XYZ file of C-alpha atoms in Angstrom:
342
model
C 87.488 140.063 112.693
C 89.807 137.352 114.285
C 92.061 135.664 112.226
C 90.106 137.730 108.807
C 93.795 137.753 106.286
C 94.573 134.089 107.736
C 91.443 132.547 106.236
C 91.288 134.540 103.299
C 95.105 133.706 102.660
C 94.579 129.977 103.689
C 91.925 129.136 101.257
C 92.897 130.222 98.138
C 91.631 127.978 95.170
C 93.295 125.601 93.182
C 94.685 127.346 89.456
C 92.381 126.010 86.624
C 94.607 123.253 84.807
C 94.222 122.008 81.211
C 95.562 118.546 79.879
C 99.431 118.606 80.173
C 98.890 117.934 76.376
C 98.532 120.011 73.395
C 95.743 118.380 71.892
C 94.315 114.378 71.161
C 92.970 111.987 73.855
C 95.146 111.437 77.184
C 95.050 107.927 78.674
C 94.934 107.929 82.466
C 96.947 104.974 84.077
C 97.158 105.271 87.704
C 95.251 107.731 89.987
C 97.179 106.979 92.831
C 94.224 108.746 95.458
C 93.548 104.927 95.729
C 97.343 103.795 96.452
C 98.167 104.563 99.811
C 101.550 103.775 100.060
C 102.879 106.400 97.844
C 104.693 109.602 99.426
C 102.994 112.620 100.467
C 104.658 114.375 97.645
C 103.009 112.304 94.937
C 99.944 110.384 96.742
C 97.430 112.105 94.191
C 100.063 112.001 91.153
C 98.184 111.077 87.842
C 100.064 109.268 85.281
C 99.802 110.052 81.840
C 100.342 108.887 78.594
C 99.360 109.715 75.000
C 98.745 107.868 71.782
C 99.155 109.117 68.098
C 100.848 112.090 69.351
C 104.700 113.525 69.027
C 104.623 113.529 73.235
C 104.975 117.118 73.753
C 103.963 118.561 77.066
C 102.493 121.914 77.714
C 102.134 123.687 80.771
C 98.729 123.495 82.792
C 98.362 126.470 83.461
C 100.267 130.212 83.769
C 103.182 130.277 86.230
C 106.951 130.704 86.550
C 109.386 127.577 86.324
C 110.530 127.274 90.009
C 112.930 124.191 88.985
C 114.008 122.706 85.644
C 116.190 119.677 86.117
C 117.258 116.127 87.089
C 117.187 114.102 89.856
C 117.104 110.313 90.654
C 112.897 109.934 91.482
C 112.042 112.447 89.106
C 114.088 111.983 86.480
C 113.994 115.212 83.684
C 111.270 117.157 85.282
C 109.779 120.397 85.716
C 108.022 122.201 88.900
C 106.034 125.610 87.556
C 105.063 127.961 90.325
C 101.360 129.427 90.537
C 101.697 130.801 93.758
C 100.351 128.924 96.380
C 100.431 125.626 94.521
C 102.709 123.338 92.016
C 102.393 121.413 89.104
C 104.999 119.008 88.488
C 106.132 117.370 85.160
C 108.093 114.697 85.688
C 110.354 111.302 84.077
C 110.234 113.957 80.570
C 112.906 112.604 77.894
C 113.794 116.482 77.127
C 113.375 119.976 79.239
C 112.805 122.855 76.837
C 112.719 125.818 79.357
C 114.635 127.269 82.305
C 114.774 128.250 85.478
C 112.638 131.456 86.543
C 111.158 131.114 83.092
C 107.497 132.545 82.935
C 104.945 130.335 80.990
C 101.802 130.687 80.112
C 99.061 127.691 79.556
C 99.564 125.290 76.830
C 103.638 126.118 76.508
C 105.892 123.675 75.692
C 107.950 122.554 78.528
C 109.370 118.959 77.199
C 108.933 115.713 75.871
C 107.197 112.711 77.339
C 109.725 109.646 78.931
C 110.730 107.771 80.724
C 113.827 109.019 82.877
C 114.118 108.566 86.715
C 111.798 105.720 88.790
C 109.438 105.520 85.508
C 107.702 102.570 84.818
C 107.512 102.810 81.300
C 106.844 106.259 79.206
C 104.569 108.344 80.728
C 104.174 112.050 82.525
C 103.926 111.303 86.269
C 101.877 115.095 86.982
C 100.438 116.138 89.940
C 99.210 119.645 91.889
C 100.895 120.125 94.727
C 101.022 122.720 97.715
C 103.904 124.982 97.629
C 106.656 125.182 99.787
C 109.672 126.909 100.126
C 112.771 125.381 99.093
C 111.215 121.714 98.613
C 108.423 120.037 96.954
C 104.854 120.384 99.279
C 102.234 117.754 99.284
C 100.182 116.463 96.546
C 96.383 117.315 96.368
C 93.651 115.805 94.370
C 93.050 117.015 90.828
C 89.187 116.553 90.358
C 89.424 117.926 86.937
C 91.329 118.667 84.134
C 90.076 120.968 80.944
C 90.850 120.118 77.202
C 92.287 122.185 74.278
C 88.983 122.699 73.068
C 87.321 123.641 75.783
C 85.885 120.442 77.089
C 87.325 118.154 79.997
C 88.554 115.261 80.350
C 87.650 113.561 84.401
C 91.024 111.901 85.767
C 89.425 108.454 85.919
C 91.021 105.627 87.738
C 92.373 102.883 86.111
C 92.672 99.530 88.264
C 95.777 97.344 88.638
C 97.550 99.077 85.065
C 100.412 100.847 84.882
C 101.682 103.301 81.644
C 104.262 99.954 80.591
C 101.281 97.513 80.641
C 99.532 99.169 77.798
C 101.707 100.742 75.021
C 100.740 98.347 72.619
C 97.164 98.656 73.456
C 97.291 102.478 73.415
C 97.998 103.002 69.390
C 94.395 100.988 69.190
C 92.277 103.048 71.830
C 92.348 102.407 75.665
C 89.740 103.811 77.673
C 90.493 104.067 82.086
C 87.255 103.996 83.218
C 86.287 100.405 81.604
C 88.668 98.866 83.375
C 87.737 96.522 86.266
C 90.206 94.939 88.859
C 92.122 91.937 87.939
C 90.780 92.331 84.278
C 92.976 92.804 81.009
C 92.235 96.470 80.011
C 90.154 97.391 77.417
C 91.207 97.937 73.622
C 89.168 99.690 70.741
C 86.817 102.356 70.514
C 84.650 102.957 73.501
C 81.618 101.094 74.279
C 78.167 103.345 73.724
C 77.540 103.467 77.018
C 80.982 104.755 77.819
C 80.276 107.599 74.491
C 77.010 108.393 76.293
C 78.671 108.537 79.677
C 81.361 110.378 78.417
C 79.474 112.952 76.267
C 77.523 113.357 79.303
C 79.989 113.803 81.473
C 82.075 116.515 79.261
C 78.371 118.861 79.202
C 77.816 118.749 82.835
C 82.188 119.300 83.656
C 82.182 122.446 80.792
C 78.883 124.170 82.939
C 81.089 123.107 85.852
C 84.001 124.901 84.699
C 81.904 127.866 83.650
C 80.331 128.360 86.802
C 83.716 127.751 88.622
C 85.174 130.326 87.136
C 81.873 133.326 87.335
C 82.200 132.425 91.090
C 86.255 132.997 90.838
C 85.633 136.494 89.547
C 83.232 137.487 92.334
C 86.003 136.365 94.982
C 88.370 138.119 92.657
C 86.574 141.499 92.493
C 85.565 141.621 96.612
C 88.616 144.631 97.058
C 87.069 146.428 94.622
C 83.185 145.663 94.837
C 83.553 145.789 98.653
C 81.891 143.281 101.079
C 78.117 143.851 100.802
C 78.051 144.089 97.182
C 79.787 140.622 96.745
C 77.772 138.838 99.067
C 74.314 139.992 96.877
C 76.647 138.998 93.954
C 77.199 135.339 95.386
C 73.527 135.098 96.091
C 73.067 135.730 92.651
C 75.434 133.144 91.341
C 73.256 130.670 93.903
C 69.963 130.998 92.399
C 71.482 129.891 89.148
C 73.801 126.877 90.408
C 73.542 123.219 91.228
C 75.230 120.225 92.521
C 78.605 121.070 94.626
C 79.731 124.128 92.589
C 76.274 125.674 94.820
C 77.676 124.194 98.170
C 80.948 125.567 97.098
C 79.704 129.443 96.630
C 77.714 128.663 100.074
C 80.568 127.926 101.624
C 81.865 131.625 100.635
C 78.887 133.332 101.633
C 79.021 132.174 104.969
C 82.609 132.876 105.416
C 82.078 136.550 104.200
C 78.849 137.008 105.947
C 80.306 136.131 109.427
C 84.081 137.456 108.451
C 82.980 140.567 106.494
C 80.045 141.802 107.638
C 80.182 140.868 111.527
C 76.508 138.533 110.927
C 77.841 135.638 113.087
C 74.523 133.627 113.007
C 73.732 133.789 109.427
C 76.939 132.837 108.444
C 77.264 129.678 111.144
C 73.995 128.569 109.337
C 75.632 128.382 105.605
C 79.017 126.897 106.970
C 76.699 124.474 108.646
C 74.749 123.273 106.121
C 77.782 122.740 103.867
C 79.033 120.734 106.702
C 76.882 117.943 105.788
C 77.713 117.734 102.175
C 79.936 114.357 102.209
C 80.092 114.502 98.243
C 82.460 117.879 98.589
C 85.207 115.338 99.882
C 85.564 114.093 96.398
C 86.205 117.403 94.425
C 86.641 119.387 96.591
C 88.653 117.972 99.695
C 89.560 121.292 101.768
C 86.272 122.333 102.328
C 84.793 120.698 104.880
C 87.431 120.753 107.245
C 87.759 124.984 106.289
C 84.300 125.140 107.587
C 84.722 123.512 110.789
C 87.816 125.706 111.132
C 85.336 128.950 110.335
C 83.065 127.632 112.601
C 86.009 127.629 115.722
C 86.485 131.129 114.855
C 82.874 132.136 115.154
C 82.516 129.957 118.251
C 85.531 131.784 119.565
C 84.053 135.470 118.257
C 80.778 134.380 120.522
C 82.651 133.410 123.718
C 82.306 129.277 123.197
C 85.673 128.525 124.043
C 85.099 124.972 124.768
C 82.894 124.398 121.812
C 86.006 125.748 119.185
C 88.523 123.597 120.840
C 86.148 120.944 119.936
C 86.152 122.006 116.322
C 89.994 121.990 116.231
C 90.426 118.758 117.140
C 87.671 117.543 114.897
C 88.944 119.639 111.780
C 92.604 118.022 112.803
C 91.188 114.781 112.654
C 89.276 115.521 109.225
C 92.138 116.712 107.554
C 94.629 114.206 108.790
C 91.917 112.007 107.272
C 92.076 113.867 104.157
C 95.728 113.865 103.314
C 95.682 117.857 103.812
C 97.148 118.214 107.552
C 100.115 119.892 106.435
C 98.030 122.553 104.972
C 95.991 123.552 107.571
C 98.290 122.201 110.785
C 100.100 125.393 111.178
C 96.453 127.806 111.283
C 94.864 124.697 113.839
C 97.629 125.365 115.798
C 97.592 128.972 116.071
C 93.974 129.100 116.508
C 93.918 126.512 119.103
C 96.937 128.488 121.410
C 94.223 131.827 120.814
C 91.637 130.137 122.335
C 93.763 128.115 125.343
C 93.615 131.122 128.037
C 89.611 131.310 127.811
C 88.729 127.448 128.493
């Protein structure tokens, strides 16, 4: 099928990332998806810091340390490799590995600080695309796991920066009871916020659970072959809910219209996940994907006009999105494929 190893290539998932530390609560003090005026590098940084805790900081996930160094913005930092994305550690006091170094989740790479443009001590850490030679764009983080296998959701924390509350950290200091223009909270959480946050770490350890079964399937398609993973992912859908299920829908169409030549049936899922405005929250890349899929089936059934439409509307969407450098270069080449038959 047309354009088949581009897709499958383009939309590669995200690497699973635990808390940046080795164990204790995090506080979240910026989530800067709200602060438009940083740079495309760090728009969706999250800024960390920890309380009670000897400020080590562990590797998110497994990867190989592309850079280990110093620089003016950054300060100490370090930028770990997991193929088609980042995650960057940076304003650390102390670096404790090297170059080309291989890691593996929960490894020490340094100490929190405050080196470089820091405001205060914290870990500036973000996920970002990868690029050759340079740092690539930022992307959201919807989620982070715990040590002991719970989560913790980045939660935004108004108008309060990592500097503004070291004193209030060694007595508790909870992001997501802050409100705009207010001092921030201090003490042990509220019982709503316990209930909310209880709550919240069930539903996020089913989500990770069900994130990862789906994951497998994808992972096992060379071997399993096409028609075997499809009945697979309609197994995982008869079991799922909320947007992990729009998520595996989104797969099944792809593979039913890339894989196994049903155009139709696989329009109809990418469709139907084209009207879930919730996925723009955790999961940014999808809707615009679809729209993209849904050129390449238009262009697979003769609709030129009707997939130049889609181009410019998944341009727009993305640009939207913060994610036009990741899917400019396919838009483009997609778009010059279906020029001569307009």
């Amino acid at each position: 099928m047309l354009f088949a190893s581009l897709s499958l290539a383009a939309t590669e998932a995200p690497p699973m990332l635990r808390m940046p530390f080795p164990r204790g609560t995090a506080a979240v003090c910026h989530w800067d998806a709200d602060r438009r005026s940083g740079s495309v590098e760090d728009r969706f940084a999250v800024d960390l810091s920890q309380p009670n805790h000897d400020g080590t900081i562990v590797a998110a996930a497994d990867g190989v340390v592309s850079r280990a160094g110093e620089n003016e913005e950054l300060g100490k930092h370090v930028i770990i490799s997991h193929g088609r994305y980042d995650t960057v550690y940076a304003h650390l006091a102390d670096v404790l590995v090297n170059n080309r170094q291989r890691v593996v989740s929960g490894e020490p790479l340094g100490f929190i600080g405050g080196t470089g443009r820091s405001q205060g001590i914290r870990l500036r850490f973000s996920l970002n695309l990868s690029r050759p030679g340079r740092l690539g764009p930022s992307i959201p983080i919807s989620l982070l796991t715990a040590p002991d296998n719970g989560s913790f959701r980045v939660m935004r924390a108004v108008d309060l920066d990592c500097s503004q509350r070291q004193a209030g950290l060694q007595r508790g200091m909870y992001a997501s009871e802050n409100e705009a223009g207010q001092p921030p909270h201090e003490g042990p959480p509220s019982p709503r916020m316990s209930i909310d946050l209880e709550d919240s770490r069930r539903r996020i350890a089913e989500g990770i659970f069900q994130e990862r079964a789906l994951q497998r399937v994808l992972d096992a398609q060379p071997q399993a072959g096409s028609l075997r993973t499809v009945a697979r992912l309609r197994q995982l859908i008869r079991h799922q809910d909320g947007l992990i299920l729009w998520k595996t829908r989104f797969w099944m169409g792809v593979m039913m219209y890339r894989d196994l030549g049903q155009l139709e049936q696989g329009r109809a899922f990418l469709e139907q996940v084209r009207t879930i405005e919730t996925l723009d929250r955790f999961y940014p890349w999808i809707r615009p994907w679809a729209l993209w899929h849904l050129s390449i089936i238009s262009i697979e059934l003769g609709e030129c006009e009707d997939a130049a439409r889609k181009l410019r509307q998944a341009r727009r969407e993305a640009q939207e999105r913060g994610a036009l450098e990741e899917l400019e270069e396919t838009l483009q080449i997609t778009l010059d494929a279906v020029t001569p038959c307009l």
